[in-house]
Short mmCIF file of C-alpha atoms in Angstrom, two decimals:
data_model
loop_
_atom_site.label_atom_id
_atom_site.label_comp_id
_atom_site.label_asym_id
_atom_site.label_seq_id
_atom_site.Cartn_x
_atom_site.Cartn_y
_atom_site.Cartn_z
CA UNK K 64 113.44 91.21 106.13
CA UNK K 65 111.97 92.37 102.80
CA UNK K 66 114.81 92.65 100.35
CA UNK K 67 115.06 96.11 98.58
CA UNK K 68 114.55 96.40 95.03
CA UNK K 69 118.56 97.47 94.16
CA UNK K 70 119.36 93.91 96.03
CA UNK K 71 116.64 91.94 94.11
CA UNK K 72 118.15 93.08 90.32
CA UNK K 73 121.50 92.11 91.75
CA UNK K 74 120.06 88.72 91.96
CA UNK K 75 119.97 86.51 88.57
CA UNK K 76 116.67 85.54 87.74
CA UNK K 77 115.17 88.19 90.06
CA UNK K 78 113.17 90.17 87.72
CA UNK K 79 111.03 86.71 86.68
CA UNK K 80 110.40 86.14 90.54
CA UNK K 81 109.16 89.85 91.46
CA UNK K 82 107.30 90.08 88.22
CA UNK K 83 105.31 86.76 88.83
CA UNK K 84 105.21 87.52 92.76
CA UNK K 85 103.38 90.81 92.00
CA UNK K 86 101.00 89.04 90.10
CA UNK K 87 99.99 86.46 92.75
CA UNK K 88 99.66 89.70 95.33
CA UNK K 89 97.19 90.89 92.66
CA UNK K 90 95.46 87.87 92.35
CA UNK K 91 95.32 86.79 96.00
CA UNK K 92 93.93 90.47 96.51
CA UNK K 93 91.34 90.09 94.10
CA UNK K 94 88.07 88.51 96.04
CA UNK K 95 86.07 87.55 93.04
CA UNK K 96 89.22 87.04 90.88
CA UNK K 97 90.80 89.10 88.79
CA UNK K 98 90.93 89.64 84.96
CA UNK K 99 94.10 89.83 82.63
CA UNK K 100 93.59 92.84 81.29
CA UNK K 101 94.10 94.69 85.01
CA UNK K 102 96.35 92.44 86.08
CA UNK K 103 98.97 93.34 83.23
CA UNK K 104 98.10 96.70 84.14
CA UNK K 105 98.70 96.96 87.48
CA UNK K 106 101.88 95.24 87.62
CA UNK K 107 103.16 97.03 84.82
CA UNK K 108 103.61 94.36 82.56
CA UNK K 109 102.42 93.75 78.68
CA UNK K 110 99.49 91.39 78.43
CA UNK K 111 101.37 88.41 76.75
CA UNK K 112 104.13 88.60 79.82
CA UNK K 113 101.16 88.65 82.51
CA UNK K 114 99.30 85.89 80.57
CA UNK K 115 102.45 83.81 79.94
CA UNK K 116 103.55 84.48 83.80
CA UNK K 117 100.49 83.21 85.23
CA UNK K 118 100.06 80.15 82.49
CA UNK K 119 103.45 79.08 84.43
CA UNK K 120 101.86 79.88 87.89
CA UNK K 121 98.60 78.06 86.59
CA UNK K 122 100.71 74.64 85.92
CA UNK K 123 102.40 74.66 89.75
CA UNK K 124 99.06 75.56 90.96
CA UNK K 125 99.74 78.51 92.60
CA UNK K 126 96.58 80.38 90.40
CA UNK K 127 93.87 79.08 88.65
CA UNK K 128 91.67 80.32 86.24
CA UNK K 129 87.79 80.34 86.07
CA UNK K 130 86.50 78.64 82.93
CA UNK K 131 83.54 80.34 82.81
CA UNK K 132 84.20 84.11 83.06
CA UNK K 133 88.40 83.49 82.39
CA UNK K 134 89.49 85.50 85.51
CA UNK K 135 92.17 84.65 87.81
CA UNK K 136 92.51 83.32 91.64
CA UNK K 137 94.18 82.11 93.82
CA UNK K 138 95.49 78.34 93.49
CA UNK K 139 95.30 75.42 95.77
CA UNK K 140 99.16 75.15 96.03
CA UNK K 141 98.88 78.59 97.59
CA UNK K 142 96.43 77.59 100.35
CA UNK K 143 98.79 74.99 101.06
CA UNK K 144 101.73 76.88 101.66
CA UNK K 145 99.44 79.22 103.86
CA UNK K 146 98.69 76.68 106.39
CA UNK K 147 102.37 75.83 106.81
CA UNK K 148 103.04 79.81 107.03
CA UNK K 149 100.55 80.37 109.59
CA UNK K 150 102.24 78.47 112.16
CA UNK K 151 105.01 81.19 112.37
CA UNK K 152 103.41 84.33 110.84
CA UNK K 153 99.57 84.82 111.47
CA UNK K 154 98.34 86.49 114.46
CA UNK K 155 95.00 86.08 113.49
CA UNK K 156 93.70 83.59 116.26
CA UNK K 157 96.08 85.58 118.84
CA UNK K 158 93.71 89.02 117.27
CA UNK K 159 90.17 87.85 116.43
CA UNK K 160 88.37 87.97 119.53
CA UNK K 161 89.97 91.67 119.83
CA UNK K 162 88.67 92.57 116.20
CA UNK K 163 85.52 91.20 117.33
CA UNK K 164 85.63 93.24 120.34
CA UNK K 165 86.38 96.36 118.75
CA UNK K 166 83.79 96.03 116.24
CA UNK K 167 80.53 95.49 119.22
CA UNK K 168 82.12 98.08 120.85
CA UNK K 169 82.24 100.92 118.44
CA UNK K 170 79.48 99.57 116.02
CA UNK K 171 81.40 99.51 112.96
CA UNK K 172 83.64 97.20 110.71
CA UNK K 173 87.06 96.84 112.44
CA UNK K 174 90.30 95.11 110.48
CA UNK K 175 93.47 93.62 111.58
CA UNK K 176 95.86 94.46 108.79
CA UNK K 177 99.66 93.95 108.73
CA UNK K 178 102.97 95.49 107.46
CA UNK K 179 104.45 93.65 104.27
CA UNK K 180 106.95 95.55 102.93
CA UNK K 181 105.72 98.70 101.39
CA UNK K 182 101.82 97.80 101.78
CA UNK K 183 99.01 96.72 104.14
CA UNK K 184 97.59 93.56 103.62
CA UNK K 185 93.67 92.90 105.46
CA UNK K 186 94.27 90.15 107.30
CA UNK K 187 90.63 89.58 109.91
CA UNK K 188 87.25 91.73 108.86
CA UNK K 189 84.44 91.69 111.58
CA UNK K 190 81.32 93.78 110.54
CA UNK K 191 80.11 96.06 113.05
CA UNK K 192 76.31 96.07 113.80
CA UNK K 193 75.63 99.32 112.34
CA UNK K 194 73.30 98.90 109.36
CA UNK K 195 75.54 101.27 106.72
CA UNK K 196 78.60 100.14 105.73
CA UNK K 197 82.25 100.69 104.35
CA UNK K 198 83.28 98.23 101.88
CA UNK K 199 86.84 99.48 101.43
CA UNK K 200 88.77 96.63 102.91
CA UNK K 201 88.15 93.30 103.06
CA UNK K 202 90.85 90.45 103.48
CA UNK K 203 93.34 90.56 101.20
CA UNK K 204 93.07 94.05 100.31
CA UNK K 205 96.42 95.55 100.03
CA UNK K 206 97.13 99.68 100.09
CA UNK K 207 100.40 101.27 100.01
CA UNK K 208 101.95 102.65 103.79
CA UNK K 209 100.13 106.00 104.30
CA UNK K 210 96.67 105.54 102.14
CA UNK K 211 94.35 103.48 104.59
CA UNK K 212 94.30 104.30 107.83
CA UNK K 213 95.94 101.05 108.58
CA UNK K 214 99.28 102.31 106.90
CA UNK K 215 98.89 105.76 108.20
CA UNK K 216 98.90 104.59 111.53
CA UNK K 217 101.73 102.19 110.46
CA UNK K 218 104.10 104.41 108.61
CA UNK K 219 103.81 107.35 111.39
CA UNK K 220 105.78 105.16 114.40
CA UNK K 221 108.21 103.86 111.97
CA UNK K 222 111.93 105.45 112.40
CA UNK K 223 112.14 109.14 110.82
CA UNK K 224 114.96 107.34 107.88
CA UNK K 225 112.95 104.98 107.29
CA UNK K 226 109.90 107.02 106.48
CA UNK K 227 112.08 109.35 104.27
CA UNK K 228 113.16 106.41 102.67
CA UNK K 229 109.64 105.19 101.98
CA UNK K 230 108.79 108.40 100.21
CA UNK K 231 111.73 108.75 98.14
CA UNK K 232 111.00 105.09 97.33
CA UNK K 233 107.20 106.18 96.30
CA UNK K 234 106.95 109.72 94.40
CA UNK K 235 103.69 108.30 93.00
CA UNK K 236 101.67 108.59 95.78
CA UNK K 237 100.15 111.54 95.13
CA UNK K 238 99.80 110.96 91.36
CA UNK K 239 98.23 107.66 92.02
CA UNK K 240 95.97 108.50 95.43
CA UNK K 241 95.24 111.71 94.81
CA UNK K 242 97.06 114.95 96.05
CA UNK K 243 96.56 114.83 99.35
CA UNK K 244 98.62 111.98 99.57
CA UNK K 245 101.51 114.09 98.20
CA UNK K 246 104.79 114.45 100.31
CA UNK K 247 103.53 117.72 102.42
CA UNK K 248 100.17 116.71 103.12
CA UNK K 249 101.67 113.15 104.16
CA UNK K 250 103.83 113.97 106.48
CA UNK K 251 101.32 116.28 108.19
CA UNK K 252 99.20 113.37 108.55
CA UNK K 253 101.93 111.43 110.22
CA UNK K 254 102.70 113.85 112.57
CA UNK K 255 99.15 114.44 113.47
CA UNK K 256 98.84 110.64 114.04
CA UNK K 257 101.84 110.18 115.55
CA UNK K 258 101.07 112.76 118.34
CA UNK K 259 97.31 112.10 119.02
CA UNK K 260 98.31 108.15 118.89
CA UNK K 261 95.59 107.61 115.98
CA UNK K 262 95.24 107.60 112.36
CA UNK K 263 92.14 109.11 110.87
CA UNK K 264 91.46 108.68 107.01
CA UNK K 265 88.51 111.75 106.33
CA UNK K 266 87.29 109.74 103.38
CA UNK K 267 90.68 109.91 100.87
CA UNK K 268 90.53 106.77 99.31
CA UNK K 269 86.55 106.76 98.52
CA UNK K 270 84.62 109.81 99.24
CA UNK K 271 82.31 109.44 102.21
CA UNK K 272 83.73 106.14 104.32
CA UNK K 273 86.06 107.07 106.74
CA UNK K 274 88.49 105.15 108.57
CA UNK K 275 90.52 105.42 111.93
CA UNK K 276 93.50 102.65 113.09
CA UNK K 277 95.87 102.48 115.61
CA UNK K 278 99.30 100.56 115.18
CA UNK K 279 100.43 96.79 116.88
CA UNK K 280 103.61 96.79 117.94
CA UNK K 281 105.79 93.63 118.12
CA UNK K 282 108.28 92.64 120.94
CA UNK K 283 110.60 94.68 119.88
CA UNK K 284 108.44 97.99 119.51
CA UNK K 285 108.29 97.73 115.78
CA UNK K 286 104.84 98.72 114.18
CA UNK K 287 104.08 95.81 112.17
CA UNK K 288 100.32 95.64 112.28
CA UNK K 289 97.26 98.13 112.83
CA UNK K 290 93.84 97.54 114.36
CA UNK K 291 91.14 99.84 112.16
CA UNK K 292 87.44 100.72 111.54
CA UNK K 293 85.62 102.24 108.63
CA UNK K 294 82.11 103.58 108.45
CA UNK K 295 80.11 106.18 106.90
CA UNK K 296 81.52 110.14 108.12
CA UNK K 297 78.35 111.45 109.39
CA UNK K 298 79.33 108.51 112.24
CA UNK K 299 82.78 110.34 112.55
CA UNK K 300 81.85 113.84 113.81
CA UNK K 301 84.04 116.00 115.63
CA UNK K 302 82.60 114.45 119.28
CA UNK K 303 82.62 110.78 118.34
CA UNK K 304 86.29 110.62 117.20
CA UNK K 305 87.90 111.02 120.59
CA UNK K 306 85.94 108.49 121.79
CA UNK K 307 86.58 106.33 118.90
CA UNK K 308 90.29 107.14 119.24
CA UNK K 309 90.89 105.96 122.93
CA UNK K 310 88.77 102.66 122.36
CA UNK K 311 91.16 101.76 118.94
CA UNK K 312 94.16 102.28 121.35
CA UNK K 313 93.12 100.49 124.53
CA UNK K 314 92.08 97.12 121.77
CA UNK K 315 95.88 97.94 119.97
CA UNK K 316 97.32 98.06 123.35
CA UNK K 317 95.67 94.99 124.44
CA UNK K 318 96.87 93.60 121.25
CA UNK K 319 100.54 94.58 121.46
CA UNK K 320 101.13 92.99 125.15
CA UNK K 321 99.36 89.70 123.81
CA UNK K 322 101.66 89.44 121.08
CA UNK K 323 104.84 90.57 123.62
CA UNK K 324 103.52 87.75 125.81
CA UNK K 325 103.47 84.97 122.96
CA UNK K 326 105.80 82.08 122.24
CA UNK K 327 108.78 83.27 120.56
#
């Protein structure tokens, strides 16, 4: 289980770890690489820290650095300790025929994204054969529980306490995402999701691509990933999204009992 931040400054040398583990989620997020300047920024740390951090991470070859345009990626120690993660955490070869499957049938890009903590992380992308697309998510894109659709539809079947808790944890949200992503609006989202079974995202994150996700449950009924699709909104009208919804559920569903009926 993800430690909680009070438990992680208890710990000596704590602060070094989550400061230079924030910057390799940054990094790993960033497809092209990533440059200091918004790295520092995002996790919230001066330039010389972030550059000194990942000058350490750079010599155990967890990032490296491109010598041409100086931004940062992911290193080949990391890939490394991926394989030998896989084995026990990724679902992706249990899930990628059923992305697939979900993208022919619907015609647009459908994800398989997973609970880490606070966040979604993209894990599979299939592109859907409809010729306009969403570029929102991609692998390794992270958003915080109740942005994407993905986290909506996340976040709503997760225990009442431990949704307050979330919020409480993040009054940022809103300042950050916009306010519609603010504690009221929120949690009228998740109780619209949570009773129709589906998450719908009316283009809050980039004006125009909308998504839609349903939650993956694990053996013991915890929500720990989401199926989703994104697409232009003139392809999620008022008609379509029932339609839409009860296809995402049937491939989450189908999803859920595979993962109930893997090895333990």
């Amino acid at each position: 289980m993800e430690q909680q931040p009070a438990l992680r400054r208890s710990v000596p040398g704590a602060q070094a770890v989550a400061r230079a583990a924030a910057l390799l989620r940054l990094v790993s997020a960033s497809a092209d690489g990533a440059a200091l300047q918004s790295l520092a920024r995002d996790a919230g740390l001066s330039r010389s820290t972030a550059h000194r951090l990942l000058t350490a991470l750079r010599a155990e070859g967890l990032v490296d650095q491109d010598e041409a345009t100086a931004r940062w990626m992911p290193g080949p120690e990391l890939y490394l300790m991926g394989t030998v993660a896989a084995a026990r955490y990724d679902i992706t070869e249990l899930s990628r025929d059923i992305v697939r499957s979900l993208a022919v049938k619907t015609e647009e890009s459908a994800f398989l994204s997973t609970r880490r903590a606070d966040e979604t992380v993209c894990l599979v992308r299939e592109e859907g054969s409809f010729p306009i697309r969403s570029f929102v998510l991609s692998e390794g894109v992270r958003f915080p529980l109740g942005v994407a659709s993905a986290g909506l539809a996340i976040l709503a079947f997760l225990p009442d306490h431990d949704v307050d808790a979330y919020l409480e944890r993040h009054p940022e949200l809103d300042e950050r995402w916009g306010s519609a992503h603010g504690e009221g609006p929120l949690r009228r989202r998740l109780r619209e999701t949570k009773a129709q079974g589906y998450a719908v995202n009316p283009g809050l994150i980039v004006e125009g691509s909308w998504g839609m996700a349903a939650a993956v449950f694990d053996r013991q009924g915890r929500p720990e990933w989401a199926l989703s699709i994104t697409g232009v909104e003139f392809r999620f009208d008022a008609d379509r999204l029932p339609q839409l919804g009860r296809t995402l559920l049937a491939h989450a569903h189908q999803l859920s009992s595979r993962i109930a009926g893997g090895r333990r």
